Coordinates of N, CA and C in Angstrom, one line a residue:
X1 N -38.9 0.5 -4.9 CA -39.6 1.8 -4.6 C -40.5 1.5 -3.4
X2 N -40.3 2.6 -2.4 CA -41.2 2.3 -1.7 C -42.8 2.8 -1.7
X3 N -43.4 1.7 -1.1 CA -45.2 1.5 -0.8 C -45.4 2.5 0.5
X4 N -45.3 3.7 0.3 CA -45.8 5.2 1.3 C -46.6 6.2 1.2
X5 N -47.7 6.0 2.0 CA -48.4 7.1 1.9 C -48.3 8.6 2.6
X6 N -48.2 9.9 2.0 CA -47.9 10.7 2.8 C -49.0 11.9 2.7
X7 N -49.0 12.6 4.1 CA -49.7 13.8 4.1 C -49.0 15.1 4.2
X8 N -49.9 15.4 2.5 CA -49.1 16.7 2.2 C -50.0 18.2 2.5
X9 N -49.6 18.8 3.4 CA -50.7 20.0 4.0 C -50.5 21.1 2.6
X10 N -52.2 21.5 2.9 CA -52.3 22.2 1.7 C -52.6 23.3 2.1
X11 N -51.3 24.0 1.0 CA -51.1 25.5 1.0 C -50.9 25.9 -0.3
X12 N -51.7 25.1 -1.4 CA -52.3 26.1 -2.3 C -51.2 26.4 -3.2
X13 N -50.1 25.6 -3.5 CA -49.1 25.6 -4.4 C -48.9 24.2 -5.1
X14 N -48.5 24.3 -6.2 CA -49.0 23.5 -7.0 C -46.8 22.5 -7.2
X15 N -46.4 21.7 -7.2 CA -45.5 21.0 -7.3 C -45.1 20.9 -8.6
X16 N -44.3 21.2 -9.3 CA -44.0 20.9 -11.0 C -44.0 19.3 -11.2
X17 N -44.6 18.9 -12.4 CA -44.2 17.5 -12.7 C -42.8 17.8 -13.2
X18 N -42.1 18.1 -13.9 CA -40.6 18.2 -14.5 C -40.3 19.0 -12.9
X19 N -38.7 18.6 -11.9 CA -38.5 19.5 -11.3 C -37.2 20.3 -12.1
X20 N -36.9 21.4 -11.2 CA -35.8 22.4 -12.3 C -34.7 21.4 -12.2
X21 N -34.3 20.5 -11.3 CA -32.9 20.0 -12.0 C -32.9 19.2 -13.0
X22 N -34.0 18.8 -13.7 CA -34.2 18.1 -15.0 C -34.7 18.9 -15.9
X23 N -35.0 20.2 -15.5 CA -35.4 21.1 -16.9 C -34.3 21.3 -17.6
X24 N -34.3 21.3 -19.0 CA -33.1 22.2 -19.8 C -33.1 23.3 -19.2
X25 N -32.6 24.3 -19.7 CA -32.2 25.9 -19.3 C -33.4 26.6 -20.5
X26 N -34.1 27.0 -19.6 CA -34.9 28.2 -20.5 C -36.4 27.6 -20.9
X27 N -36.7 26.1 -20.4 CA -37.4 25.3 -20.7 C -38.7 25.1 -19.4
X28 N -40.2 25.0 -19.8 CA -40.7 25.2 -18.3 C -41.4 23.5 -18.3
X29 N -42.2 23.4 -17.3 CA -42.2 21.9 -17.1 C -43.4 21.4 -18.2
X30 N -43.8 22.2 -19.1 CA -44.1 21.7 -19.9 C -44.0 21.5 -21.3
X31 N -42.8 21.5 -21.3 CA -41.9 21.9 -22.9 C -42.1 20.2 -23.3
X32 N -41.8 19.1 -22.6 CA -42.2 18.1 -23.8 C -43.7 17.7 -24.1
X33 N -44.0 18.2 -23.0 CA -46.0 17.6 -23.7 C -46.3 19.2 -24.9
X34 N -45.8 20.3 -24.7 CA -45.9 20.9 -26.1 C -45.3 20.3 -27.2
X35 N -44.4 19.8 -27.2 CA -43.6 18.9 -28.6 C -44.3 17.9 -29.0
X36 N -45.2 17.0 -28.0 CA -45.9 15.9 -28.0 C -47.2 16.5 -28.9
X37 N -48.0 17.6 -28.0 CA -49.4 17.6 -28.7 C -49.7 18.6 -29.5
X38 N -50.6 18.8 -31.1 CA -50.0 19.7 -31.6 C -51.2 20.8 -31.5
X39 N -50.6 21.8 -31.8 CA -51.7 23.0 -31.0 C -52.5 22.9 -32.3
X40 N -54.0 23.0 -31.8 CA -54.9 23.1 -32.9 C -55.0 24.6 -34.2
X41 N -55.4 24.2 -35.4 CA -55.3 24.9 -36.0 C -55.2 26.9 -35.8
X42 N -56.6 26.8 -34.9 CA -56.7 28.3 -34.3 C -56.4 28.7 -33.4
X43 N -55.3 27.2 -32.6 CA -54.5 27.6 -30.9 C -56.0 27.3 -30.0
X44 N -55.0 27.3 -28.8 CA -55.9 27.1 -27.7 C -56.5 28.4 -27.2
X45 N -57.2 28.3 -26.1 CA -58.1 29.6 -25.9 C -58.4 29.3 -24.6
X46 N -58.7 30.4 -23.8 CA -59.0 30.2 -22.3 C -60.5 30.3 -21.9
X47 N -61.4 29.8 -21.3 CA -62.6 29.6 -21.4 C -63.2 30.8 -21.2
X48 N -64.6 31.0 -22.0 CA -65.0 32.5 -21.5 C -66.1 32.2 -20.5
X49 N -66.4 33.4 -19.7 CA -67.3 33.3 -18.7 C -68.7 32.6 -18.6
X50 N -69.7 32.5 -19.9 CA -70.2 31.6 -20.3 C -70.1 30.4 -20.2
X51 N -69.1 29.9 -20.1 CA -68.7 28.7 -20.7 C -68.2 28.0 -19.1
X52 N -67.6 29.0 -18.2 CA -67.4 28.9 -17.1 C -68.2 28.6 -16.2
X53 N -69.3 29.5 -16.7 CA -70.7 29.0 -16.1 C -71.2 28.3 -16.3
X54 N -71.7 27.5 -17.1 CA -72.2 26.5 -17.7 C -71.3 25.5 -16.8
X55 N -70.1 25.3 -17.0 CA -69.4 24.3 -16.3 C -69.7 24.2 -14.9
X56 N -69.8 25.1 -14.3 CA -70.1 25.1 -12.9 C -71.6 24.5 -12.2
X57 N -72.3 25.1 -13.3 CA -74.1 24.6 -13.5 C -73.8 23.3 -13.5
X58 N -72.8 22.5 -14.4 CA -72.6 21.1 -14.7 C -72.3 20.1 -13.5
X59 N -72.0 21.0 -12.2 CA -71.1 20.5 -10.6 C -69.5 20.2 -11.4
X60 N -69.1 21.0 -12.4 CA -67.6 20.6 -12.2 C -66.7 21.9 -11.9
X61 N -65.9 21.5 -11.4 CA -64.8 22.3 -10.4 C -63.5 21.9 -11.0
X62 N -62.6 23.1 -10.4 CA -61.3 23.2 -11.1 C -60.3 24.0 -10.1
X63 N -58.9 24.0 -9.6 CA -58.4 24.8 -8.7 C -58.3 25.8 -9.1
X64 N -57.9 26.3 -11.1 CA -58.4 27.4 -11.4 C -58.4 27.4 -13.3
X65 N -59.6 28.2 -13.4 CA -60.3 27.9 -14.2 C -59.3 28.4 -15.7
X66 N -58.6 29.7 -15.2 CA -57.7 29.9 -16.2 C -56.5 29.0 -16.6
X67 N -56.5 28.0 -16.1 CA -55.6 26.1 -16.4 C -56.8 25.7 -17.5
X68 N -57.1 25.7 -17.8 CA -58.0 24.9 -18.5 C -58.2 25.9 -20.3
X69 N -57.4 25.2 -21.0 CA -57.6 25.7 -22.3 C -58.9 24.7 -23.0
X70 N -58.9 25.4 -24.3 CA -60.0 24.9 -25.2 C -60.0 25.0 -26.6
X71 N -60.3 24.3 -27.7 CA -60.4 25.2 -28.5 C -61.5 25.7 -29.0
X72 N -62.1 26.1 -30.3 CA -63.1 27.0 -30.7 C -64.4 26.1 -30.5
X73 N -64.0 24.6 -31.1 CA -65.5 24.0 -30.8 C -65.6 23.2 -29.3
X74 N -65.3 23.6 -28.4 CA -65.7 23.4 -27.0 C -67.0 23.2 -26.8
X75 N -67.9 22.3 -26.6 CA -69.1 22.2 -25.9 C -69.2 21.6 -23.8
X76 N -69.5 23.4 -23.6 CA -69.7 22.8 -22.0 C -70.5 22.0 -21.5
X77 N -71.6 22.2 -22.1 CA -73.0 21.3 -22.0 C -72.5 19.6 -21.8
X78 N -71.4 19.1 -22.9 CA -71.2 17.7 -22.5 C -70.0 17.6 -21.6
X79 N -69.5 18.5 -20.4 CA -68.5 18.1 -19.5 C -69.6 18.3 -18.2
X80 N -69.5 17.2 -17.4 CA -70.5 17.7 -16.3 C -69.8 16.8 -15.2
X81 N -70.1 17.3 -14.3 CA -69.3 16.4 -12.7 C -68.1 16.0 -12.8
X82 N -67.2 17.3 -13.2 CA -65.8 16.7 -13.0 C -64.8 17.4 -11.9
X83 N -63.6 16.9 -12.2 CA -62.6 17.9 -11.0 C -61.4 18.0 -12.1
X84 N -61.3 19.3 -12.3 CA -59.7 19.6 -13.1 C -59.0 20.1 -12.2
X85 N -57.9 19.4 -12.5 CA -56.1 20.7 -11.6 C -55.5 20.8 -12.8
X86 N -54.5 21.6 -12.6 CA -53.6 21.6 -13.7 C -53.8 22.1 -14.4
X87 N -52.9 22.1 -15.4 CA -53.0 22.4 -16.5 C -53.5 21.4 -17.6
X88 N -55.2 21.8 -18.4 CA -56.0 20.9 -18.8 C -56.2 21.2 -20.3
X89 N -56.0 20.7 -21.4 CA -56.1 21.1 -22.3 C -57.2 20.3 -23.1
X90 N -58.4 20.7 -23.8 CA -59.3 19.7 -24.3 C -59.4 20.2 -25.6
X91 N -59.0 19.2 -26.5 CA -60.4 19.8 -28.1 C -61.2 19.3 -28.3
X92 N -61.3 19.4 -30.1 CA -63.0 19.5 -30.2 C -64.0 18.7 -29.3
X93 N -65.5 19.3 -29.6 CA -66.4 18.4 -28.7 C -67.7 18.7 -29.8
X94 N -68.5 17.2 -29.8 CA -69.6 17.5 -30.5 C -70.7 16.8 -29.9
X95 N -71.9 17.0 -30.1 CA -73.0 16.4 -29.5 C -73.2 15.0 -30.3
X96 N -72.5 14.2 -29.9 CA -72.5 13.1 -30.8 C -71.8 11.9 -30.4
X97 N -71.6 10.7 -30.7 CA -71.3 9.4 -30.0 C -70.4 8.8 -30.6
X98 N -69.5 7.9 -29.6 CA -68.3 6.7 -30.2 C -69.0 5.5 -30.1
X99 N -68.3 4.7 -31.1 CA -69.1 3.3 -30.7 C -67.7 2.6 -31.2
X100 N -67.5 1.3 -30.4 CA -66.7 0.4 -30.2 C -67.3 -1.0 -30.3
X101 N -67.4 -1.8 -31.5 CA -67.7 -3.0 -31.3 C -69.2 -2.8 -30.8
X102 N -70.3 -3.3 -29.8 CA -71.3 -3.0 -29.1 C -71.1 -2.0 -28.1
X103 N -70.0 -1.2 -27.8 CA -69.4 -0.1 -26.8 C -70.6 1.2 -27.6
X104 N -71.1 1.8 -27.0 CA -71.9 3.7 -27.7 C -71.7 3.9 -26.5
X105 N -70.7 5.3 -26.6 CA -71.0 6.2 -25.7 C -71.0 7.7 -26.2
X106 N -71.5 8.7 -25.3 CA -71.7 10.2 -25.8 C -70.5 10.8 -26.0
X107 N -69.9 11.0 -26.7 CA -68.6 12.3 -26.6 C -68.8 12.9 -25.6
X108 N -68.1 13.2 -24.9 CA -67.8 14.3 -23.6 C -67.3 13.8 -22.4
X109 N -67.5 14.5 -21.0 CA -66.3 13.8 -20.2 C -67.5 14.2 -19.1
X110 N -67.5 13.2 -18.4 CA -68.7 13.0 -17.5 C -67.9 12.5 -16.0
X111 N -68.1 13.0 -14.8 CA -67.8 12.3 -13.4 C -66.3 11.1 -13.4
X112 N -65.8 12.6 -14.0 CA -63.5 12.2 -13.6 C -63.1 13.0 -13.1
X113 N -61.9 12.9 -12.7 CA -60.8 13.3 -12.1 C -59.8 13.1 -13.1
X114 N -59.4 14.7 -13.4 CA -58.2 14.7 -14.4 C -57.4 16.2 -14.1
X115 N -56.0 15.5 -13.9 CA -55.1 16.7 -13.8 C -54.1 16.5 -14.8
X116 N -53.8 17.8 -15.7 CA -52.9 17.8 -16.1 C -52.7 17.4 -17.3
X117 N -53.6 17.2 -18.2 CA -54.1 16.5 -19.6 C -54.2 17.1 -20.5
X118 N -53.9 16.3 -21.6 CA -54.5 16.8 -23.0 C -55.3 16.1 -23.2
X119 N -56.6 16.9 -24.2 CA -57.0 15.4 -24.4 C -57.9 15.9 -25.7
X120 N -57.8 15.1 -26.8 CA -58.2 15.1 -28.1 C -59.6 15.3 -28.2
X121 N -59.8 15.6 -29.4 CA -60.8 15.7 -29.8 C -61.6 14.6 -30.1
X122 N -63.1 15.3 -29.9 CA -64.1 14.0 -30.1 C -63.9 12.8 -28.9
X123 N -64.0 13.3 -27.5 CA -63.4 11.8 -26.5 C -64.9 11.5 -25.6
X124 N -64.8 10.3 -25.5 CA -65.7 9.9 -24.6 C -64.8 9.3 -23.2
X125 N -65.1 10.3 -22.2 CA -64.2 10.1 -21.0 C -65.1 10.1 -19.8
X126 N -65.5 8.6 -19.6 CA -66.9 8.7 -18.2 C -66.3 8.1 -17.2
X127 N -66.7 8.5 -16.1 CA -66.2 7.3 -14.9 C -64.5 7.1 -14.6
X128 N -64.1 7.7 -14.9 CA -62.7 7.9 -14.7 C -62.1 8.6 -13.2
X129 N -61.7 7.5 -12.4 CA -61.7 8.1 -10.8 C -60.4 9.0 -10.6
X130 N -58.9 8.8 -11.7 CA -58.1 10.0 -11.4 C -57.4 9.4 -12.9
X131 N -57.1 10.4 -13.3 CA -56.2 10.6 -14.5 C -55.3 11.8 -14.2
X132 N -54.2 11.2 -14.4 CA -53.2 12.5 -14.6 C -52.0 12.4 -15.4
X133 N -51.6 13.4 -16.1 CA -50.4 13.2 -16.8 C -49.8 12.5 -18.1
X134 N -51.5 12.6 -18.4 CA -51.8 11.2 -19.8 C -52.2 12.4 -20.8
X135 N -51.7 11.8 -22.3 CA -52.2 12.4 -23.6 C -53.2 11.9 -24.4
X136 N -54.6 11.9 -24.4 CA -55.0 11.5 -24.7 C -55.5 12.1 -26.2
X137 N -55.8 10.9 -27.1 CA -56.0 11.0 -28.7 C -57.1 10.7 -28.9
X138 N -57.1 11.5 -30.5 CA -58.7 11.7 -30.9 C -59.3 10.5 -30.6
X139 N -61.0 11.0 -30.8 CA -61.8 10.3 -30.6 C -61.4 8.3 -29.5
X140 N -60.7 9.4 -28.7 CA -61.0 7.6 -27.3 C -61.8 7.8 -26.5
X141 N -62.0 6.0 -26.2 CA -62.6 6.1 -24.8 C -62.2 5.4 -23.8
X142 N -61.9 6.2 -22.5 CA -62.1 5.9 -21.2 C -63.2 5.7 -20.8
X143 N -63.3 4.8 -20.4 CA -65.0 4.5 -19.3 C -64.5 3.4 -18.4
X144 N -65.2 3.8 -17.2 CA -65.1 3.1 -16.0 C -63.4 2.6 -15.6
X145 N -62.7 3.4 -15.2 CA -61.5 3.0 -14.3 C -61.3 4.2 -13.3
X146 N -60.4 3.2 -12.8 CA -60.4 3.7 -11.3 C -58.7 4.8 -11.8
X147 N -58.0 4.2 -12.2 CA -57.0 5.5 -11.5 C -55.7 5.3 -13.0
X148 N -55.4 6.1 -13.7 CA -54.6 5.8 -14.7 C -53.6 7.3 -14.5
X149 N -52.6 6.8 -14.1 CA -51.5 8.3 -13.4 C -50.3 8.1 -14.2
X150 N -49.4 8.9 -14.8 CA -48.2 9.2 -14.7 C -47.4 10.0 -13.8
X151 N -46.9 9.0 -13.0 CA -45.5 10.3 -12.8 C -44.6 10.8 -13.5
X152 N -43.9 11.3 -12.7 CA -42.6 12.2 -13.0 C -41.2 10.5 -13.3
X153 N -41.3 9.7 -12.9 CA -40.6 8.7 -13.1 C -41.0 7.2 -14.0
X154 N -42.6 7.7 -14.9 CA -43.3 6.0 -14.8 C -42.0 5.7 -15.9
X155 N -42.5 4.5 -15.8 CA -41.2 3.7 -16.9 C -42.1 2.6 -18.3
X156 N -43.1 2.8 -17.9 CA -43.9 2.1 -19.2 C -43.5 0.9 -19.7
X157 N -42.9 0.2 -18.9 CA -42.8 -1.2 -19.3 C -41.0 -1.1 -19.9
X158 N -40.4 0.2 -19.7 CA -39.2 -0.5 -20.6 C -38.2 -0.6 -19.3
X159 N -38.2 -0.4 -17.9 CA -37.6 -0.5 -16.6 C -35.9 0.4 -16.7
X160 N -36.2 1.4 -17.5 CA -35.0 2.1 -17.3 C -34.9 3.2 -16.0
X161 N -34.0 3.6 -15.5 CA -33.6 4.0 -15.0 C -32.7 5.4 -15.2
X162 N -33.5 6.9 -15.2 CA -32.8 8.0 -15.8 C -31.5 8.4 -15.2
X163 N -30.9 9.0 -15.8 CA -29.6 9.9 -15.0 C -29.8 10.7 -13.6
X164 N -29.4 10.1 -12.8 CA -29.8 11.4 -11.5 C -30.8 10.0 -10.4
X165 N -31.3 9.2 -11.4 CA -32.6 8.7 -10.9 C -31.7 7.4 -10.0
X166 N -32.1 7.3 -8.6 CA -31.5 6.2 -7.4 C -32.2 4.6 -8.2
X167 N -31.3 3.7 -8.0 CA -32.2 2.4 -8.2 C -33.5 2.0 -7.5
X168 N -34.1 2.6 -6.6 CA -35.2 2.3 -6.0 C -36.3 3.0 -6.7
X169 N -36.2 3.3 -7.3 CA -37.5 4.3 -8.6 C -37.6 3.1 -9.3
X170 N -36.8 1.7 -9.7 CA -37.1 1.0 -10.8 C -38.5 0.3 -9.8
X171 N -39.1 -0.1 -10.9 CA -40.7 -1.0 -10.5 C -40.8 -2.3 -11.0
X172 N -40.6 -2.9 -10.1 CA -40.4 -4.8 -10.4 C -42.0 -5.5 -10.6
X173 N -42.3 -6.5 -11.5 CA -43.2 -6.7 -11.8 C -43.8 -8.4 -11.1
X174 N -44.6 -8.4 -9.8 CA -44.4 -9.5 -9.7 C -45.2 -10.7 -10.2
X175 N -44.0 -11.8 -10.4 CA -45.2 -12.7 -11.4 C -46.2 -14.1 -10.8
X176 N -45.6 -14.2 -9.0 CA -46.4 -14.3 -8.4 C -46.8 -13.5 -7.3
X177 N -47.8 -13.2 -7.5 CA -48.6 -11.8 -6.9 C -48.8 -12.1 -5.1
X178 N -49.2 -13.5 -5.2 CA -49.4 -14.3 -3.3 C -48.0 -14.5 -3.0
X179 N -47.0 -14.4 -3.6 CA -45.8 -14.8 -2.8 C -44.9 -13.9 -2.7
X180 N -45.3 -13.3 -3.7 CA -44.1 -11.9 -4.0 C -42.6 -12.4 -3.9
X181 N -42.6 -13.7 -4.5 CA -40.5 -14.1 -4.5 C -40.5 -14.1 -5.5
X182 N -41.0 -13.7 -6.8 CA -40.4 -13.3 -8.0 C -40.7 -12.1 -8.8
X183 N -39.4 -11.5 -8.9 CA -39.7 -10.0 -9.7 C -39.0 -10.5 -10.7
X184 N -39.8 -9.4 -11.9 CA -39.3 -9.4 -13.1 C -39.0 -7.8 -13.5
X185 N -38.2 -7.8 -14.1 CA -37.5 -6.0 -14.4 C -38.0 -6.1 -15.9
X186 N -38.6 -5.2 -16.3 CA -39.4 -5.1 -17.7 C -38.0 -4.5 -18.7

């Protein structure tokens, strides 16, 4: 795979993660993360203008706000300084804490970058510099990382290679990092 960075001028349209020649027929790019996560008891809900505001009071921003589902027990009060794209799906939220070993942190999602997520109930998600394309489950926590992304091709450690997909999408693992003359194929 190649190491390239590109500049993509923005015009305010959004790229599908699934493209249509991998969609089934009748299927939209987000048919397997609905199979994946399961809609909350009373369904999701679009944020109401309150709640909108409140968010905004918080400094967090979104490309558009109607992406962003919720369910009933949403607290905006604990999302503050974030940036959502996508399509964002969050549940429950309580004024209340996780604790890990000596880890306490507050439920809620503090100063990230997240596009395109689900993300469970009960989460403590701070410091998080980009997340995208991840499912996150009840009560976790992210704190302090820099960048945790899925594409449209990750391979998660099992180094397959889809139908359609060129050999240069596989990601070799190197096991010395200063010499880069050995790859390993996961």
């Amino acid at each position: 795979m190649e190491n390239t960075v590109t500049l993509i001028p923005n015009r305010h349209e959004r790229v599908p993660f699934i493209e249509g020649e991998f969609l089934p027929a009748g299927m939209n790019e987000y048919y397997l993360r609905d199979t994946q996560v399961q809609e909350p008891e009373s369904g999701w809900r679009h944020l109401r203008f309150d709640e909108i505001e409140r968010l905004v009071k918080n400094q967090n921003t979104s490309d558009n706000w109607d992406n962003i589902l919720v369910t009933d027990h949403f607290e905006p009060k604990l999302v503050k300084n974030n940036k959502f794209y996508g399509l964002v799906r969050i549940g429950d939220m309580c004024d209340g804490w996780l604790q890990y070993h000596d880890l306490k942190l507050k439920v809620g999602i503090t100063n990230s970058l997240i596009d395109s997520c689900d993300i469970g109930n009960y989460v403590a998600i701070h410091d998080v510099h980009y997340l995208t394309h991840y499912i996150i489950g009840d009560k976790c926590i992210l704190f302090n990382i820099q960048e945790m992304c899925c594409t449209n091709h990750s391979k998660f450690g099992n180094g397959i290679v889809k139908d359609g997909e060129p050999e240069k999408v596989r990601i070799a693992v190197e096991v010395m990092n200063e010499t880069a003359s050995r790859k390993v194929y996961p």
